[in-house]
Coordinates of C-alpha atoms in Angstrom, one line a residue:
M1 CA 0.0 0.1 -0.2
K2 CA 0.8 3.4 -1.2
F3 CA -0.4 7.1 -0.7
T4 CA 0.0 10.3 -0.1
V5 CA -2.5 12.9 2.0
S6 CA -2.9 16.5 3.0
K7 CA -1.6 16.8 6.7
S8 CA -4.5 19.3 7.4
D9 CA -7.0 16.4 6.1
M10 CA -5.2 13.4 7.6
T11 CA -4.9 15.4 11.2
E12 CA -8.7 16.5 10.8
A13 CA -9.7 12.6 10.1
V14 CA -7.2 11.3 12.5
T15 CA -8.1 13.3 16.1
N16 CA -12.2 12.9 15.1
I17 CA -12.0 9.2 15.2
Q18 CA -9.5 8.3 17.2
R19 CA -11.9 8.4 20.1
A20 CA -13.7 5.2 18.9
V21 CA -10.2 3.6 19.7
S22 CA -10.1 0.8 22.4
T23 CA -7.8 1.6 25.0
K24 CA -8.7 -1.4 27.4
T25 CA -8.8 -4.4 24.8
S26 CA -7.3 -7.9 24.5
I27 CA -7.7 -7.5 20.6
P28 CA -4.2 -5.1 19.9
A29 CA -5.6 -4.4 16.5
L30 CA -8.2 -2.6 18.5
E31 CA -5.9 -0.4 19.7
G32 CA -5.3 0.8 16.2
I33 CA -6.9 2.7 13.2
L34 CA -7.7 0.6 10.1
I35 CA -6.3 2.7 7.0
S36 CA -8.0 1.3 3.6
A37 CA -6.7 2.8 0.5
T38 CA -8.3 2.9 -3.0
E39 CA -8.3 4.9 -6.1
G40 CA -8.4 8.6 -5.2
S41 CA -9.5 8.4 -1.5
L42 CA -8.5 6.7 1.7
E43 CA -10.9 5.3 4.6
L44 CA -10.1 5.5 8.3
C45 CA -12.0 3.4 10.6
A46 CA -11.8 2.9 14.7
Y47 CA -14.2 0.8 16.9
D48 CA -14.2 -0.3 20.3
L49 CA -16.5 -3.2 19.9
E50 CA -19.7 -0.6 21.1
L51 CA -19.3 2.6 18.7
G52 CA -17.5 2.6 15.2
I53 CA -16.4 6.0 13.5
T54 CA -15.5 6.2 9.3
T55 CA -14.5 8.4 7.2
V56 CA -13.1 9.3 4.1
I57 CA -10.7 11.5 2.8
P58 CA -9.1 12.4 -0.8
S59 CA -5.9 10.4 -1.3
T60 CA -2.9 9.9 -4.2
T61 CA -3.1 6.3 -4.1
Q62 CA -0.4 4.9 -5.8
E63 CA -0.6 1.3 -4.6
P64 CA -4.0 0.5 -3.0
G65 CA -3.9 -1.8 0.3
K66 CA -5.1 -2.1 4.3
A67 CA -3.0 -2.0 7.5
V68 CA -3.6 -0.8 11.2
L69 CA -1.1 1.5 12.8
S70 CA -1.4 2.1 16.1
A71 CA -3.6 5.3 17.2
K72 CA -1.6 6.8 19.5
L73 CA 1.7 6.9 17.5
F74 CA 0.3 7.6 14.4
S75 CA -1.7 10.2 15.5
D76 CA 1.6 11.9 17.3
I77 CA 3.3 11.2 14.5
V78 CA 0.6 12.9 11.5
R79 CA 0.0 15.8 13.9
K80 CA 3.5 16.6 14.5
T81 CA 5.1 16.5 10.5
P82 CA 6.6 19.0 9.0
A83 CA 5.4 19.5 5.4
E84 CA 1.8 20.1 4.1
T85 CA 1.6 16.5 2.5
I86 CA 2.3 13.1 3.9
T87 CA 3.2 9.8 2.0
I88 CA 2.5 6.6 3.9
S89 CA 3.8 2.8 2.4
V90 CA 3.3 -0.1 4.0
D91 CA 5.2 -3.3 3.2
E92 CA 4.0 -6.6 3.0
K93 CA 5.6 -7.5 6.8
N94 CA 3.2 -4.9 7.6
M95 CA 6.3 -2.2 8.1
A96 CA 5.1 1.3 7.6
S97 CA 7.1 4.2 6.7
I98 CA 5.5 7.5 7.1
E99 CA 7.6 10.8 5.2
S100 CA 6.6 14.1 5.4
G101 CA 9.7 16.5 4.4
F102 CA 12.4 15.9 5.6
S103 CA 10.9 13.7 8.4
K104 CA 10.7 9.6 8.2
F105 CA 9.3 7.1 10.3
S106 CA 8.9 3.6 10.5
I107 CA 6.7 1.8 12.3
I108 CA 5.1 -1.7 12.7
G109 CA 1.4 -2.0 11.9
I110 CA -0.3 -5.2 12.2
P111 CA -2.4 -7.2 9.3
A112 CA -6.1 -5.3 8.6
E113 CA -7.5 -9.3 8.9
E114 CA -6.8 -8.7 12.9
F115 CA -9.4 -5.9 12.5
P116 CA -12.7 -6.8 13.8
E117 CA -15.5 -6.3 11.3
L118 CA -18.3 -3.8 11.9
P119 CA -21.9 -4.4 12.3
K120 CA -24.5 -4.4 9.8
L121 CA -27.8 -2.8 9.8
T122 CA -30.4 -4.7 9.5
D123 CA -34.4 -3.8 8.9
S124 CA -33.4 -0.4 9.7
T125 CA -35.6 2.8 9.5
V126 CA -34.7 6.1 8.1
I127 CA -34.7 9.2 9.9
E128 CA -33.4 12.7 8.5
L129 CA -32.7 15.5 10.5
P130 CA -31.0 19.0 10.3
A131 CA -27.5 18.8 11.6
N132 CA -28.6 21.8 13.6
L133 CA -31.6 20.5 15.2
L134 CA -30.1 17.1 16.1
K135 CA -27.2 19.7 17.7
S136 CA -29.2 21.3 20.1
M137 CA -31.4 18.6 20.7
I138 CA -28.4 16.3 22.0
R139 CA -26.7 19.2 23.7
Q140 CA -29.8 20.2 26.3
T141 CA -30.6 16.7 27.2
L142 CA -27.1 15.1 27.6
F143 CA -26.2 16.9 30.5
A144 CA -29.0 14.9 32.5
V145 CA -27.6 11.2 31.1
A146 CA -27.3 8.6 34.1
E147 CA -23.0 8.6 35.1
S148 CA -23.8 5.2 37.6
D149 CA -24.8 2.0 35.6
A150 CA -27.1 1.3 38.2
K151 CA -29.9 1.4 35.5
P152 CA -28.0 0.7 32.6
I153 CA -30.4 1.8 30.0
H154 CA -30.5 5.5 31.8
Q155 CA -26.9 6.1 30.8
G156 CA -28.0 7.1 27.1
S157 CA -31.1 9.5 25.7
L158 CA -34.4 8.1 24.7
F159 CA -35.4 8.8 21.2
N160 CA -39.1 8.0 21.0
I161 CA -41.2 9.1 17.7
E162 CA -45.3 9.6 18.1
A163 CA -47.5 11.5 16.0
G164 CA -44.9 13.3 13.8
K165 CA -43.5 14.5 17.2
L166 CA -40.0 13.6 18.3
D167 CA -38.7 14.0 22.3
V168 CA -35.2 13.1 22.9
V169 CA -34.9 12.2 27.0
S170 CA -32.7 12.0 29.4
V171 CA -32.9 10.7 33.0
D172 CA -30.9 10.0 35.8
G173 CA -33.0 9.4 39.0
Y174 CA -32.3 13.1 40.6
R175 CA -33.6 15.0 37.1
L176 CA -35.0 15.0 33.7
A177 CA -34.6 16.4 30.7
K178 CA -36.7 16.8 27.2
R179 CA -36.4 18.6 24.4
T180 CA -39.6 18.3 21.8
E181 CA -39.4 18.7 17.8
A182 CA -42.4 18.5 15.2
V183 CA -40.8 15.8 12.4
V184 CA -42.1 14.2 9.3
F185 CA -42.3 10.6 10.1
P186 CA -45.1 8.2 9.4
E187 CA -44.4 5.7 12.1
D188 CA -44.0 5.5 15.5
I189 CA -40.5 4.4 16.4
S190 CA -38.2 4.4 19.9
F191 CA -34.5 3.9 20.7
V192 CA -32.2 4.2 23.4
V193 CA -28.4 5.9 22.2
P194 CA -25.6 5.6 25.1
G195 CA -24.0 9.1 25.8
K196 CA -21.3 8.1 25.3
T197 CA -22.0 7.8 21.5
L198 CA -24.4 11.2 21.3
G199 CA -21.1 12.5 22.7
E200 CA -19.3 12.0 19.9
I201 CA -21.8 12.5 17.5
L202 CA -21.9 16.2 19.4
K203 CA -18.6 16.6 18.2
L204 CA -18.9 15.6 14.7
L205 CA -22.2 17.8 14.1
K206 CA -22.2 21.2 12.4
D207 CA -24.1 24.6 12.7
S208 CA -25.4 23.4 9.3
E209 CA -28.7 22.8 7.7
E210 CA -26.7 19.5 6.1
P211 CA -29.1 16.6 7.0
V212 CA -27.8 13.9 9.1
E213 CA -29.2 10.3 8.4
I214 CA -29.8 8.4 11.1
S215 CA -30.4 4.2 10.5
A216 CA -31.7 2.4 14.0
G217 CA -31.9 -1.1 13.3
K218 CA -32.5 -3.5 16.1
R219 CA -29.6 -3.8 18.2
H220 CA -28.2 -0.7 16.3
I221 CA -27.8 2.5 15.2
L222 CA -25.9 4.4 12.1
F223 CA -25.4 8.3 12.1
I224 CA -24.1 9.3 8.6
I225 CA -22.5 13.3 9.3
V226 CA -21.0 14.6 5.8
N227 CA -18.3 12.2 5.7
Y228 CA -18.2 10.3 8.7
S229 CA -20.2 7.4 9.4
V230 CA -21.0 6.8 13.5
I231 CA -22.5 3.3 14.0
S232 CA -23.0 2.5 17.5
S233 CA -24.7 -0.5 19.8
L234 CA -28.0 0.4 20.9
L235 CA -29.3 0.2 25.2
E236 CA -31.9 -2.3 26.0
G237 CA -34.0 -2.3 28.4
E238 CA -37.1 -0.7 29.8
F239 CA -36.5 3.6 30.0
L240 CA -38.4 5.1 32.7
N241 CA -42.0 6.6 31.6
Y242 CA -40.9 10.3 31.3
K243 CA -44.7 11.2 30.4
A244 CA -46.0 9.9 33.7
A245 CA -42.9 11.4 35.5
I246 CA -43.7 15.1 34.9
P247 CA -46.0 16.6 37.0
P248 CA -49.4 17.1 34.7
E249 CA -49.9 21.0 37.0
S250 CA -48.2 23.8 39.1
K251 CA -49.7 25.4 42.2
T252 CA -46.8 27.9 41.7
D253 CA -46.2 30.0 38.5
V254 CA -42.4 32.2 37.9
I255 CA -41.3 33.6 35.2
V256 CA -37.2 34.6 35.6
R257 CA -34.4 36.7 33.6
T258 CA -32.4 32.7 33.2
R259 CA -28.9 34.5 33.7
D260 CA -30.1 36.2 36.6
A261 CA -31.0 33.1 38.5
I262 CA -27.5 31.4 37.2
E263 CA -25.7 34.2 38.6
S264 CA -27.6 34.3 41.9
V265 CA -27.3 30.3 42.4
E266 CA -23.5 30.9 41.8
R267 CA -23.1 33.2 44.6
V268 CA -24.9 31.4 47.4
S269 CA -23.0 28.0 45.7
L270 CA -19.6 29.2 46.7
L271 CA -20.0 27.5 50.1
I272 CA -20.8 24.4 48.7
T273 CA -18.0 21.8 48.0
D274 CA -17.9 18.3 47.1
R275 CA -17.2 18.1 50.5
L276 CA -19.4 20.4 52.3
K277 CA -22.6 19.2 50.8
S278 CA -25.7 21.6 51.5
P279 CA -28.9 22.3 49.5
V280 CA -29.7 25.9 48.2
R281 CA -32.9 26.8 49.8
C282 CA -35.0 28.1 47.4
L283 CA -38.3 30.5 49.0
F284 CA -40.6 32.0 46.2
E285 CA -42.7 35.0 47.9
E286 CA -44.4 38.3 45.9
N287 CA -42.4 38.2 42.9
E288 CA -38.7 37.9 44.5
I289 CA -36.9 34.5 44.7
K290 CA -35.0 34.6 48.0
L291 CA -31.3 31.8 47.8
N292 CA -29.8 31.2 51.2
C293 CA -27.1 28.3 51.8
T294 CA -25.6 26.8 54.8
T295 CA -22.5 24.9 55.5
S296 CA -20.1 25.1 58.2
M297 CA -17.3 27.0 56.4
G298 CA -20.9 29.9 56.9
R299 CA -23.9 31.3 55.6
A300 CA -24.9 33.1 52.3
S301 CA -28.1 34.6 50.8
D302 CA -28.9 36.2 47.7
Q303 CA -32.4 37.6 45.9
L304 CA -33.9 38.5 42.5
S305 CA -37.2 39.3 41.3
A306 CA -39.1 37.0 39.4
D307 CA -42.9 37.4 37.6
M308 CA -44.9 35.3 39.8
T309 CA -47.9 33.9 40.3
G310 CA -49.7 31.3 42.8
E311 CA -48.9 30.1 46.4
N312 CA -45.8 30.5 47.7
V313 CA -43.2 27.8 48.5
E314 CA -40.1 27.2 50.2
I315 CA -37.7 24.5 48.3
G316 CA -34.4 22.6 48.7
F317 CA -32.1 22.2 45.4
N318 CA -29.4 20.2 45.0
N319 CA -26.8 23.0 43.2
R320 CA -25.5 21.6 40.4
Y321 CA -28.3 19.9 39.0
L322 CA -30.1 23.1 39.5
L323 CA -27.4 25.3 37.8
E324 CA -27.4 22.2 34.6
A325 CA -30.7 22.4 34.0
L326 CA -31.0 26.7 33.9
R327 CA -27.4 26.7 31.8
N328 CA -29.2 24.3 29.6
T329 CA -32.2 26.3 28.8
E330 CA -30.3 28.4 26.2
C331 CA -33.1 31.5 26.8
D332 CA -33.3 34.9 27.8
E333 CA -35.9 34.4 29.8
V334 CA -37.9 31.0 31.8
K335 CA -40.6 29.4 33.2
I336 CA -40.4 27.8 36.6
Q337 CA -43.0 25.6 37.5
L338 CA -43.8 24.1 41.2
G339 CA -46.2 22.0 42.7
G340 CA -45.0 22.1 46.2
S341 CA -42.1 21.6 48.5
L342 CA -41.9 18.0 47.7
S343 CA -42.6 18.3 44.0
P344 CA -40.0 18.6 41.1
M345 CA -39.7 21.7 39.4
K346 CA -40.5 22.1 36.3
I347 CA -38.4 24.4 34.0
V348 CA -40.2 25.3 30.8
P349 CA -39.8 27.6 28.0
K350 CA -41.6 31.0 28.6
E351 CA -43.6 30.3 25.4
G352 CA -44.1 27.3 23.5
D353 CA -42.9 23.5 24.8
S354 CA -39.1 23.0 23.3
F355 CA -37.7 21.5 26.1
L356 CA -38.5 20.4 29.9
F357 CA -36.3 19.9 32.5
L358 CA -37.3 18.0 35.9
V359 CA -35.4 18.9 38.6
L360 CA -36.3 16.9 42.1
P361 CA -36.0 19.1 45.1
V362 CA -34.1 18.0 48.6
R363 CA -35.8 17.4 51.5
L364 CA -34.7 20.6 53.8
K365 CA -34.5 20.4 57.3
N366 CA -35.9 23.2 59.6
D367 CA -33.2 25.6 60.8

């Protein structure tokens, strides 16, 4: 195999697909990148048996072929080469020669046959979404994916299409994030995509209207984003009945400026550390939100104005969960809906229903 490629194309491709390289594996080939040279193009592939990323870049191919090269070493060499082009050749003993300007490396490769095949999709359903819309839907829900493996299904986000509406839902036992958009799709379908996969998809998506093709099969899902293909296992199990978890009504409605609320919570959170945990106590009354927090380091209080209707309520929250929900609203003003001191806080847009965040309260001890 022998080919010449642009350094910038190769660097970008290797940086993006390297995140699917396996770090702990008994199969040495999975710690590498599979390089396949054909006439006029070069395909690069990384796969950790759960997530696979493939991309194609232009190349000048003198001799077609395939080989696996160590991902870490190869990416370091590519990034540090001095010239604008890189020429790579691999001999029949899998010894790779990498040349760029006056720089030359010889590294040992692995036979391409040792690289496991990527899964093939069967009976897949294809959905198309604009890249910027998918990016927004993932970004606003990924923060609430469960980190613990107590319930593995909740380590991913549910994609649920019903009656022409797509809901993307994440839940971790303490909060819930839901993003909703109308889609043109004739049938109802649902599947759960691992949070790790969605994190990689987010890095590949651009803020453009370019369509992203999503093919959902029984056990795997394939995303085609411009010249990248991402294939992933789906999570299996029973996802939380999120519609039943959302409180149907509220006793208190509050309109607040998002930036003011974030800054106020950040100020009273200065006394909270990983070692000193304490809830942020919020008192909603007379068009004001009074916040205070007490730890062994001291006491902090703050307040901000709000437009409030309904009953007064005092309620406590984990500061990180409250902040992450507010930061992910991505709008200037939000509506906070409360059903009492022990019901979850509901954060929704001032108008419309594009997102909904639930944050469970913390039971407050009386001072």
